[in-house]
XYZ file of C-alpha atoms in Angstrom:
719
model
C -65.567 32.384 -10.632
C -61.927 33.264 -10.686
C -59.226 31.351 -8.929
C -56.155 33.098 -7.627
C -52.829 31.491 -8.593
C -51.826 31.125 -4.990
C -54.976 29.072 -4.287
C -54.480 26.477 -7.032
C -54.566 22.834 -5.945
C -51.110 21.626 -4.810
C -50.879 19.078 -7.642
C -51.410 21.899 -10.188
C -48.806 24.106 -8.626
C -46.231 21.310 -8.618
C -46.939 20.674 -12.293
C -46.530 24.391 -13.044
C -43.254 24.568 -11.166
C -41.889 21.637 -13.149
C -41.981 23.890 -16.318
C -40.214 26.861 -14.793
C -36.701 27.799 -15.756
C -34.324 26.961 -12.943
C -31.265 29.047 -14.037
C -30.749 32.415 -15.592
C -28.656 30.801 -18.385
C -30.008 27.245 -18.332
C -28.975 26.573 -21.924
C -25.300 26.695 -20.992
C -23.669 23.296 -20.439
C -21.222 24.587 -17.743
C -23.248 25.046 -14.556
C -20.790 27.641 -13.402
C -21.975 29.886 -16.236
C -25.560 29.747 -15.215
C -25.139 32.832 -12.954
C -28.045 32.489 -10.530
C -30.969 30.267 -9.647
C -34.427 31.598 -10.503
C -36.729 29.178 -8.705
C -36.328 30.443 -5.081
C -37.998 33.727 -5.886
C -41.277 31.862 -6.578
C -41.297 30.382 -3.117
C -42.475 33.781 -1.698
C -45.859 33.549 -3.442
C -47.488 31.345 -0.767
C -46.886 28.377 1.444
C -48.199 26.058 -1.247
C -45.738 27.496 -3.807
C -42.961 27.338 -1.222
C -43.523 23.603 -0.829
C -43.643 23.018 -4.566
C -40.446 25.013 -5.113
C -38.614 23.217 -2.345
C -39.574 19.856 -3.792
C -37.322 20.883 -6.674
C -34.576 22.804 -4.931
C -34.045 20.464 -2.021
C -34.225 17.240 -3.993
C -30.523 17.342 -4.926
C -28.004 19.332 -2.887
C -24.277 19.833 -3.144
C -22.629 21.071 0.023
C -19.035 22.123 0.737
C -17.286 20.782 3.849
C -16.973 24.415 5.060
C -20.761 24.791 4.848
C -22.007 21.772 6.788
C -23.076 23.821 9.829
C -25.179 26.226 7.603
C -26.516 23.228 5.711
C -27.722 21.737 9.018
C -29.505 24.948 9.934
C -31.189 25.424 6.543
C -32.319 21.854 5.833
C -34.771 21.480 8.673
C -37.104 18.551 9.253
C -39.665 18.983 6.509
C -36.882 19.706 3.951
C -34.901 16.691 4.964
C -37.789 14.445 3.789
C -37.418 15.964 0.296
C -33.731 15.205 -0.109
C -32.833 12.386 -2.468
C -29.200 13.074 -3.406
C -26.473 14.764 -1.292
C -23.016 15.538 -2.664
C -20.116 16.480 -0.355
C -17.278 18.565 -1.760
C -14.237 18.737 0.508
C -12.278 21.970 0.736
C -8.628 21.303 1.719
C -6.225 23.830 3.342
C -4.759 26.417 0.990
C -1.010 26.979 0.564
C 1.303 29.751 -0.470
C 2.547 30.775 -3.923
C 5.995 29.526 -2.897
C 4.547 26.176 -1.950
C 3.218 25.784 -5.485
C 6.826 24.849 -6.452
C 7.135 22.163 -3.728
C 5.842 18.605 -3.614
C 3.430 17.966 -0.778
C 5.294 17.002 2.410
C 4.148 14.454 4.968
C 2.899 17.306 7.093
C 0.809 18.676 4.179
C -0.706 15.185 3.594
C -1.484 14.718 7.298
C -3.225 18.130 7.367
C -5.283 17.281 4.304
C -6.211 13.894 5.843
C -7.402 15.553 9.021
C -9.625 17.982 7.074
C -11.003 15.173 4.939
C -11.707 12.975 7.929
C -13.494 15.830 9.841
C -15.667 16.547 6.860
C -16.747 12.883 6.504
C -17.324 12.553 10.286
C -19.370 15.777 10.528
C -21.634 14.721 7.689
C -22.128 11.201 8.914
C -22.981 12.394 12.417
C -25.517 14.845 10.940
C -27.108 12.195 8.839
C -27.379 9.888 11.817
C -29.122 12.564 13.790
C -31.712 12.877 10.980
C -32.363 9.226 11.090
C -32.884 9.278 14.879
C -35.223 12.224 14.466
C -37.216 10.427 11.772
C -37.633 7.513 14.057
C -38.823 9.678 16.879
C -41.209 12.147 15.214
C -42.507 9.892 12.420
C -44.838 11.061 9.602
C -48.357 12.422 9.754
C -49.631 8.990 10.701
C -47.020 8.549 13.442
C -45.081 5.782 11.615
C -41.206 6.197 11.356
C -40.080 7.994 8.195
C -38.184 5.763 5.752
C -35.751 7.738 3.611
C -33.622 6.489 0.703
C -30.681 8.744 0.079
C -27.855 8.717 -2.432
C -24.615 10.079 -0.990
C -21.878 11.199 -3.324
C -18.332 12.206 -2.345
C -17.573 14.795 -5.039
C -14.675 17.110 -5.591
C -11.824 17.458 -3.147
C -9.519 20.424 -3.641
C -7.487 23.216 -2.170
C -8.302 26.754 -3.437
C -4.649 26.887 -4.611
C -4.907 23.781 -6.848
C -4.519 24.473 -10.558
C -7.901 25.290 -12.009
C -9.364 26.375 -8.611
C -7.192 29.407 -8.597
C -9.512 30.892 -11.132
C -9.100 30.767 -14.917
C -7.342 34.164 -15.265
C -4.922 33.453 -12.380
C -4.090 30.007 -13.749
C -3.464 31.412 -17.199
C -1.235 34.128 -15.847
C 0.813 31.613 -13.680
C 1.200 29.176 -16.554
C 2.371 31.921 -18.857
C 4.935 33.070 -16.337
C 6.125 29.520 -15.834
C 6.545 29.059 -19.601
C 8.758 32.194 -19.681
C 10.845 30.877 -16.832
C 9.789 33.632 -14.458
C 7.828 31.305 -12.059
C 8.404 27.979 -10.400
C 5.229 25.900 -10.292
C 4.605 22.197 -10.151
C 0.880 22.619 -10.833
C -1.004 19.239 -10.416
C 2.312 17.334 -10.059
C 2.566 18.732 -6.576
C -0.162 16.345 -5.339
C -0.749 13.800 -8.151
C 0.824 10.992 -5.963
C -1.001 11.961 -2.818
C -3.958 10.019 -1.531
C -6.623 11.445 0.815
C -6.945 8.955 3.649
C -9.592 8.520 6.276
C -7.843 8.544 9.631
C -10.580 7.027 11.807
C -14.333 7.059 12.086
C -14.544 4.742 15.035
C -17.630 5.482 17.185
C -19.742 6.735 14.233
C -23.040 4.883 14.207
C -24.477 3.325 11.104
C -26.618 5.442 8.805
C -29.542 3.276 7.576
C -31.002 5.762 5.083
C -28.056 5.697 2.719
C -29.030 3.316 -0.054
C -26.530 4.338 -2.755
C -22.925 5.595 -2.385
C -21.067 7.244 -5.283
C -17.601 8.621 -5.819
C -17.263 11.042 -8.747
C -14.033 11.959 -10.627
C -12.105 14.503 -8.617
C -9.075 16.833 -8.738
C -7.618 14.871 -5.821
C -7.379 11.091 -5.399
C -9.069 9.368 -2.452
C -7.564 6.197 -1.097
C -9.901 3.384 -2.261
C -9.693 1.717 1.148
C -11.225 4.845 2.802
C -14.298 4.601 0.576
C -14.811 1.017 1.615
C -14.608 2.056 5.341
C -17.135 4.830 4.753
C -19.412 2.333 2.935
C -19.207 -0.038 5.925
C -21.440 2.456 7.841
C -24.378 1.924 5.456
C -26.145 -1.269 6.376
C -28.886 -0.863 3.749
C -26.530 -0.137 0.847
C -28.002 -1.493 -2.417
C -25.523 -0.034 -4.796
C -22.241 1.764 -5.156
C -20.472 3.361 -8.082
C -16.850 4.454 -7.557
C -14.655 6.021 -10.165
C -11.013 5.627 -8.983
C -7.542 5.429 -10.350
C -5.023 2.563 -10.356
C -2.466 4.464 -12.390
C 0.382 5.345 -10.072
C 3.592 4.817 -12.095
C 6.234 6.860 -10.295
C 5.914 4.915 -7.023
C 5.098 1.222 -7.745
C 5.254 0.268 -4.054
C 2.496 2.819 -3.295
C 0.306 1.268 -5.942
C 0.882 -2.160 -4.655
C -0.009 -1.186 -1.113
C -3.097 0.753 -2.259
C -4.511 -2.180 -4.165
C -3.764 -4.573 -1.281
C -5.377 -2.273 1.325
C -8.443 -1.822 -0.955
C -8.810 -5.654 -1.200
C -8.604 -6.018 2.503
C -11.263 -3.369 3.142
C -13.922 -4.400 0.525
C -15.357 -7.304 2.670
C -16.249 -4.677 5.338
C -19.160 -3.508 3.048
C -22.586 -4.741 4.072
C -23.662 -7.163 1.351
C -27.103 -8.325 2.442
C -28.984 -5.765 0.356
C -26.299 -5.070 -2.246
C -27.754 -5.314 -5.774
C -25.369 -3.244 -8.039
C -21.675 -2.774 -8.004
C -19.996 -0.403 -10.431
C -16.172 0.103 -10.023
C -14.095 2.094 -12.528
C -10.456 1.551 -11.615
C -8.603 3.391 -14.278
C -5.283 2.088 -15.603
C -3.429 3.390 -18.560
C -0.778 0.942 -19.965
C 2.596 2.402 -21.045
C 2.498 4.116 -24.450
C 6.060 2.794 -24.898
C 5.116 -0.862 -25.171
C 8.758 -1.876 -25.195
C 8.461 -1.471 -21.361
C 6.773 -3.887 -19.052
C 4.570 -2.218 -16.390
C 5.493 -2.794 -12.811
C 3.765 -5.567 -10.936
C 0.603 -4.510 -9.018
C 1.031 -7.452 -6.560
C 2.572 -7.279 -3.202
C 6.226 -8.489 -3.179
C 5.359 -10.834 -0.257
C 2.614 -12.394 -2.501
C 4.104 -12.181 -5.999
C 1.506 -14.529 -7.571
C -1.669 -13.584 -5.619
C -4.033 -10.961 -7.020
C -5.797 -9.941 -3.809
C -7.957 -7.286 -5.496
C -9.430 -9.735 -8.027
C -10.016 -12.276 -5.167
C -11.829 -9.661 -3.112
C -14.101 -8.575 -5.990
C -14.730 -12.264 -6.712
C -15.996 -12.641 -3.092
C -18.241 -9.513 -3.128
C -19.663 -10.392 -6.567
C -21.215 -13.479 -4.980
C -23.477 -11.400 -2.698
C -26.824 -13.180 -2.633
C -28.881 -10.313 -3.988
C -26.313 -8.878 -6.462
C -27.771 -8.491 -9.969
C -25.299 -6.241 -11.834
C -21.478 -6.160 -11.739
C -19.763 -3.502 -13.849
C -15.984 -3.206 -13.768
C -14.551 -0.600 -16.026
C -11.937 2.020 -17.110
C -9.438 -0.660 -17.991
C -9.201 -2.317 -14.620
C -6.233 -4.610 -14.123
C -7.603 -8.168 -13.488
C -6.643 -11.819 -13.463
C -8.596 -15.025 -13.883
C -9.015 -14.989 -10.098
C -11.786 -12.460 -10.601
C -13.965 -15.277 -11.883
C -12.409 -18.480 -10.727
C -9.521 -18.599 -8.243
C -6.998 -21.419 -8.470
C -7.720 -22.614 -4.940
C -11.300 -22.527 -3.567
C -12.744 -23.984 -0.413
C -16.153 -24.400 -2.017
C -17.570 -23.928 -5.443
C -18.644 -20.321 -6.013
C -22.139 -19.338 -7.032
C -23.894 -16.212 -8.264
C -27.565 -16.964 -7.702
C -29.077 -13.627 -8.935
C -26.364 -12.072 -11.130
C -27.940 -11.130 -14.502
C -25.297 -8.733 -16.002
C -21.524 -8.825 -15.946
C -19.402 -6.265 -17.809
C -15.613 -6.026 -17.471
C -13.548 -3.495 -19.458
C -10.020 -4.716 -18.642
C -6.538 -3.408 -19.169
C -3.976 -4.800 -21.655
C -1.741 -5.387 -18.650
C -1.877 -8.274 -16.251
C -1.586 -7.788 -12.438
C 1.914 -9.347 -12.388
C 3.295 -6.841 -14.834
C 2.882 -8.684 -18.121
C 0.733 -8.095 -21.174
C -2.293 -9.833 -22.684
C -0.997 -8.911 -26.147
C 2.364 -9.072 -27.840
C 4.132 -7.626 -30.944
C 2.173 -7.611 -34.105
C 3.444 -7.826 -37.633
C 4.975 -4.452 -37.647
C 8.767 -4.838 -37.753
C 10.037 -1.285 -37.115
C 8.250 0.561 -34.257
C 11.071 2.946 -33.569
C 11.267 6.293 -35.387
C 13.790 9.101 -35.541
C 11.407 11.134 -33.358
C 11.687 8.408 -30.709
C 15.429 8.672 -30.790
C 15.262 12.402 -30.423
C 12.876 12.113 -27.477
C 15.199 9.659 -25.757
C 18.248 11.812 -26.405
C 16.633 15.047 -25.180
C 17.598 15.322 -21.590
C 16.358 18.834 -21.025
C 13.764 19.447 -18.339
C 10.392 21.026 -18.632
C 12.012 24.385 -18.441
C 15.195 23.337 -20.243
C 17.313 23.611 -17.114
C 17.935 19.997 -16.169
C 20.470 17.937 -18.046
C 21.325 15.180 -15.545
C 19.407 11.981 -14.840
C 17.082 13.650 -12.240
C 13.350 12.987 -12.778
C 11.985 14.376 -9.499
C 13.676 15.744 -6.445
C 12.457 17.207 -3.165
C 14.792 19.854 -1.773
C 14.826 20.041 2.054
C 15.184 23.790 1.875
C 11.668 25.239 1.912
C 12.764 28.223 -0.172
C 14.308 26.005 -2.990
C 11.916 24.869 -5.664
C 11.540 21.056 -6.085
C 12.417 19.426 -9.426
C 9.951 17.788 -11.754
C 11.518 16.932 -15.144
C 8.423 16.161 -17.219
C 10.245 14.651 -20.165
C 12.392 12.383 -18.086
C 9.423 11.262 -15.995
C 7.526 10.460 -19.241
C 10.417 8.368 -20.453
C 10.817 6.560 -17.088
C 7.152 5.584 -16.795
C 6.581 4.769 -20.461
C 4.440 7.762 -21.488
C 7.034 8.633 -24.083
C 7.975 7.711 -26.795
C 4.800 6.562 -28.400
C 5.272 2.948 -29.471
C 2.036 0.958 -29.949
C 2.749 -2.410 -31.497
C 1.119 -4.985 -29.233
C -1.745 -6.243 -31.412
C -1.333 -10.046 -31.318
C -3.238 -11.946 -28.627
C -1.206 -14.046 -26.145
C -3.357 -17.210 -25.838
C -1.468 -18.330 -22.791
C -2.682 -15.255 -20.999
C -6.150 -14.804 -22.534
C -7.352 -18.345 -22.548
C -7.193 -18.780 -18.754
C -9.144 -15.520 -18.342
C -11.942 -16.525 -20.774
C -11.983 -20.046 -19.427
C -12.427 -18.709 -15.871
C -15.235 -16.416 -17.082
C -16.937 -19.393 -18.730
C -16.687 -21.470 -15.613
C -18.210 -18.637 -13.555
C -21.053 -18.197 -16.104
C -21.941 -21.836 -15.614
C -22.757 -20.974 -11.971
C -24.921 -17.927 -12.914
C -28.341 -19.377 -13.466
C -29.982 -16.016 -14.269
C -27.216 -14.556 -16.449
C -28.518 -12.520 -19.354
C -25.330 -10.897 -20.582
C -21.656 -11.056 -19.933
C -19.081 -8.835 -21.697
C -15.279 -8.883 -21.410
C -13.590 -6.267 -23.522
C -10.502 -4.050 -23.932
C -9.263 -1.550 -26.382
C -6.049 -2.822 -27.963
C -3.465 -0.111 -28.617
C -1.452 -1.534 -31.513
C -0.338 0.065 -34.818
C -4.019 0.890 -35.013
C -6.479 0.742 -32.132
C -9.210 -1.913 -32.151
C -11.736 -3.449 -29.841
C -11.195 -6.987 -28.489
C -14.233 -8.456 -26.878
C -16.360 -11.483 -25.939
C -20.064 -11.115 -25.296
C -22.588 -13.743 -24.174
C -26.270 -12.968 -24.710
C -29.123 -14.985 -23.388
C -32.418 -15.377 -25.450
C -34.469 -12.197 -25.362
C -31.439 -9.888 -25.063
C -30.853 -7.240 -27.722
C -27.857 -7.488 -29.934
C -26.541 -5.092 -32.555
C -27.135 -1.329 -32.724
C -29.551 1.058 -34.294
C -31.886 -0.172 -36.988
C -30.008 -3.504 -37.154
C -30.508 -4.460 -33.513
C -32.757 -7.454 -32.731
C -33.714 -9.836 -29.973
C -31.521 -12.951 -29.603
C -33.571 -16.098 -30.184
C -31.067 -18.577 -28.737
C -27.949 -18.206 -26.558
C -25.282 -16.416 -28.457
C -21.542 -15.995 -28.008
C -19.904 -13.205 -30.026
C -16.178 -12.732 -30.439
C -14.764 -9.472 -31.792
C -11.073 -10.128 -32.165
C -9.919 -7.659 -34.852
C -6.449 -8.506 -36.280
C -5.273 -10.065 -33.026
C -5.162 -13.648 -34.466
C -7.004 -14.951 -31.371
C -9.202 -18.030 -31.554
C -10.826 -19.337 -28.351
C -9.917 -22.889 -27.341
C -12.373 -25.621 -27.909
C -12.457 -26.316 -24.148
C -13.797 -22.755 -23.595
C -16.558 -23.164 -26.045
C -17.377 -26.551 -24.634
C -17.878 -24.997 -21.093
C -20.325 -22.505 -22.589
C -22.189 -25.228 -24.473
C -22.566 -27.334 -21.373
C -23.574 -24.325 -19.263
C -26.016 -22.558 -21.544
C -27.044 -25.258 -24.041
C -26.838 -24.821 -27.843
C -24.867 -21.550 -28.009
C -24.529 -19.751 -31.365
C -21.097 -18.439 -32.048
C -21.195 -15.434 -34.333
C -20.037 -16.295 -37.829
C -19.119 -12.640 -38.367
C -16.223 -12.886 -35.989
C -15.150 -16.276 -37.412
C -14.807 -14.523 -40.826
C -13.164 -11.594 -39.162
C -10.356 -13.790 -37.912
C -9.124 -13.948 -41.560
C -9.243 -10.187 -42.051
C -5.854 -8.547 -41.401
C -6.876 -4.918 -41.936
C -10.087 -2.934 -41.714
C -9.930 0.828 -42.129
C -12.491 3.562 -42.437
C -11.392 6.931 -43.901
C -13.757 9.865 -43.717
C -13.941 11.951 -46.856
C -15.272 15.439 -47.371
C -18.057 16.158 -49.830
C -15.436 17.717 -52.192
C -13.857 14.245 -52.568
C -17.039 12.824 -54.202
C -15.742 13.281 -57.762
C -12.442 11.599 -56.951
C -14.239 8.642 -55.413
C -16.582 8.378 -58.353
C -13.843 8.489 -61.002
C -11.522 5.916 -59.449
C -10.997 2.714 -61.378
C -13.390 0.260 -59.723
C -11.290 -2.764 -60.606
C -7.616 -2.030 -60.022
C -6.301 -0.815 -56.612
C -3.799 2.075 -56.667
C -1.151 -0.057 -55.132
C -1.366 -2.799 -57.815
C 1.049 -2.600 -60.753
C -0.755 -5.525 -62.428
C -4.041 -7.282 -61.741
C -2.065 -10.252 -60.545
C -0.522 -8.337 -57.634
C -3.791 -7.977 -55.907
C -7.284 -9.045 -57.093
C -10.175 -6.846 -56.393
C -13.292 -8.847 -55.625
C -15.213 -5.641 -56.318
C -15.146 -1.889 -55.854
C -18.712 -0.788 -55.305
C -20.110 2.749 -55.030
C -22.668 2.262 -52.229
C -25.559 4.246 -50.977
C -26.641 3.311 -47.420
C -29.708 4.714 -45.728
C -29.212 3.933 -42.097
C -30.188 5.172 -38.640
C -27.092 7.120 -37.565
C -26.485 7.983 -33.905
C -22.739 8.135 -34.307
C -20.135 7.376 -36.896
C -19.559 3.984 -35.436
C -23.050 2.908 -36.553
C -21.972 3.592 -40.126
C -18.850 1.543 -39.635
C -20.910 -1.309 -38.276
C -23.170 -1.311 -41.371
C -20.161 -1.266 -43.722
C -18.425 -4.015 -41.751
C -21.498 -6.219 -41.763
C -21.706 -5.845 -45.600
C -18.011 -6.834 -45.868
C -18.529 -9.876 -43.735
C -21.624 -10.860 -45.726
C -19.631 -10.727 -48.971
C -16.698 -12.661 -47.481
C -19.005 -15.395 -46.296
C -20.236 -16.018 -49.880
C -16.954 -17.698 -50.725
C -13.967 -19.417 -49.197
C -11.915 -16.188 -49.177
C -8.546 -15.640 -47.557
C -8.643 -11.824 -47.397
C -5.499 -9.805 -47.047
C -7.087 -6.385 -46.717
C -10.445 -4.687 -46.351
C -10.614 -0.970 -47.015
C -13.700 1.220 -46.789
C -13.983 4.896 -47.599
C -17.059 6.855 -46.655
C -18.284 10.237 -47.701
C -20.729 12.362 -45.729
C -23.912 13.073 -47.677
C -25.631 16.385 -47.839
C -27.692 15.490 -44.740
C -24.602 15.116 -42.609
C -24.388 12.978 -39.507
C -26.004 15.369 -36.970
C -27.475 13.452 -34.057
C -31.203 13.114 -33.962
C -31.597 13.697 -37.726
C -32.873 10.268 -38.321
C -32.084 8.937 -41.779
C -28.915 10.229 -43.270
C -27.207 9.568 -46.631
C -23.615 8.607 -47.183
C -21.568 7.163 -50.048
C -18.599 4.919 -49.895
C -16.080 2.758 -51.793
C -15.646 -0.807 -50.670
C -12.459 -2.648 -51.642
C -11.636 -6.227 -50.845
C -8.133 -7.440 -51.689
C -7.057 -11.076 -51.659
C -4.416 -13.401 -53.077
C -4.948 -14.411 -56.746
C -4.051 -18.110 -56.067
C -6.987 -18.340 -53.674
C -9.624 -16.074 -55.188
C -11.280 -14.917 -58.308
C -14.298 -12.698 -58.700
C -16.375 -15.569 -59.923
C -15.542 -17.669 -56.819
C -17.238 -15.106 -54.678
C -20.413 -15.155 -56.660
C -19.750 -11.613 -57.951
C -19.033 -10.254 -61.335
C -15.910 -8.091 -61.631
C -17.745 -5.727 -63.898
C -20.675 -3.491 -62.905
C -23.429 -5.568 -61.304
C -26.507 -6.498 -63.359
C -29.674 -4.572 -62.852
C -31.434 -7.426 -61.015
C -28.710 -7.349 -58.353
C -28.915 -3.630 -57.722
C -30.875 -3.974 -54.468
C -29.756 -7.459 -53.369
C -29.888 -8.145 -49.656
C -27.530 -10.648 -48.142
C -28.530 -12.718 -45.098
C -25.931 -14.985 -43.569
C -26.819 -17.733 -41.169
C -24.771 -17.936 -37.930
C -22.504 -20.760 -36.775
C -23.981 -23.169 -34.219
C -21.362 -24.785 -31.980
C -23.434 -28.002 -31.746
C -23.176 -28.470 -35.567
C -19.425 -28.129 -35.788
C -17.599 -31.220 -37.013
C -14.037 -32.417 -36.285
C -11.119 -30.696 -37.966
C -13.007 -27.408 -38.027
C -15.208 -28.408 -41.017
C -18.958 -27.953 -40.416
C -21.085 -31.033 -40.860
C -23.771 -29.001 -42.619
C -23.856 -25.623 -44.238
C -26.491 -23.337 -45.890
C -26.496 -19.708 -46.876
C -29.701 -17.931 -47.774
C -29.095 -15.262 -50.433
C -32.170 -13.039 -50.719
C -32.855 -11.444 -54.080
C -29.684 -12.647 -55.771
C -29.324 -15.219 -58.605
C -29.216 -18.863 -57.606
C -25.690 -19.334 -58.890
C -24.441 -16.777 -56.308
C -24.968 -19.419 -53.563
C -21.763 -21.027 -52.297
C -20.877 -24.658 -52.225
C -22.678 -26.070 -49.113
C -19.628 -28.137 -48.215
C -17.212 -25.186 -48.309
C -15.128 -24.700 -45.143
C -16.003 -21.641 -43.072
C -19.476 -21.457 -44.562
C -22.317 -21.022 -42.118
C -24.217 -23.790 -40.393
C -27.913 -24.408 -40.763
C -30.299 -24.156 -37.787
C -28.843 -20.986 -36.171
C -30.026 -17.433 -36.169
C -29.221 -14.743 -38.767
C -26.068 -12.928 -37.633
C -25.254 -10.589 -40.497
C -27.639 -8.472 -42.570
C -26.658 -5.700 -44.967
C -28.110 -4.018 -48.036
C -26.599 -1.937 -50.863
C -27.626 -0.422 -54.135
C -25.169 0.470 -56.922
C -24.838 3.808 -58.512
């Protein structure tokens, strides 16, 4: 008995459809290069196949604001039930070639706002009508249809905006501009404009929206407008918004935008809210000689309204995850405001992640000048003395200028704007932590964590742009959480507090650690970061395979910079083979760093420099390859009055055969064991596979404390 393909059971047809190719060029990453969709053609086979195909093609839909009417006619009742994600892309009015050389006027902005508002209104009205229909018609059994829909406000653009002109047209315009034959502001025409929602009064609530996203876009949307839209979704359980807080040319606009956003956030329904993710991008000045402008309202110069507003919404009864990223500018008020009517609580919060800016809301820095004396170069002087404009025509102090004559191009002097807002010259020197700024932030976070009974992980981190970039972070992990990466990751057995402070010189106050201890019990503070506080430099240099001979032939005992052995003592230069699970190069750096820290912990070492060179092996670092081989040279440099090779339990010559595969396990520091004056009351280091005499003196300062979990594991074999 034969079965026709059109008569297969519906479950089999749906399974077959899931294996079909959706696009003609599906292997291409850019969806615009995938020419045409292939699935719709199969819908003509039969009704069963049509349903199976539409389960795929109507599950996620992106619609332009100019197509909402057609969208309403095509997505009829049975197709609406299939929809799970809807993205709205707003098409703004176009403008003339001549207008490309003019900043947006207030009339232009008003026109854009009207189009944006109409698009939002039309879509919300349509979605509300769907809800009413679901309640009236119901499903096959007559019960009202319950739909859960993710709404995303996607791209907003005018067809005349830079890349939307078409690639060839944009290339042609840019080339003509470079030659001085065309006036064009490109993205600078609208980079300080915000799309604003005028009013959606009278729009009924849309219960089926459970998730609300805002994707990165060509145009910026006023954050307050997103909060107003979200206020129409009573069953919202999550939102993820990617916004910008990076207006530098008009500080007053930035202050007002943040304040309005803070005022609108409480409008969001919080009864069912479980996840909040807000990226609020801020890029500190690259010229760190400058202080950024204050983000606070002049009438409230010490009040961070946005941090206070997020603090309030974070206490939503059902909220479990709070994720603030993209270097958001925050203050301690985010966790623990100075003045509170009642003690805050976070009954169900399990995860908090904050990636914060180097800047404070009041226009200061969390970091100050590091040990570099001269941060100004001849190139900087040249940049500051060059007063020519982008086209070489401007020589006065004008940065931007709007000409009232519609036929006269406006002025945007890119170089002068960059100097004025701190994008040029490039002076990164703020690498030393400012305890007076950071301690209140970390203390507020600890106080908040004490009121989070279900907290599993809290992370506060930033990327410090100093003479070299490094990560500065604090992470709390509850028992059962995973720590580490790749093959070295493991479950935490007891509460753990990790500090990654790089060369910042920061050490948390005892009062902060005491709050954590009282809140979470016997907290383990990572010994790796305690040792790292003494490391002034850690560098990884990638080498090509051709450099293998050079690395192998270098003197393993004397550094190139040392004229005599007394100038700098090498603990050891080891040619290492690591076999590690590599997902990215950082995994390799982590393994090397852990080995460095393990060696440092074997002695009371005041290290001036740690340098690691790595060479790609024949296998390379391709993702998904599994085990990969690499070789490296590890150099530890210290002061000869503090250190000798024997003190570290290592022989300055080639290691003996029995040490060739030694593993080093270092026990972590438990806060409850710490004694006064910073000297631990007990200490023990377990050295696996190494001679007994390699063990350090148990009473040595900075050694690890017994009773805590293993925090550093590394393995090496000599060549």
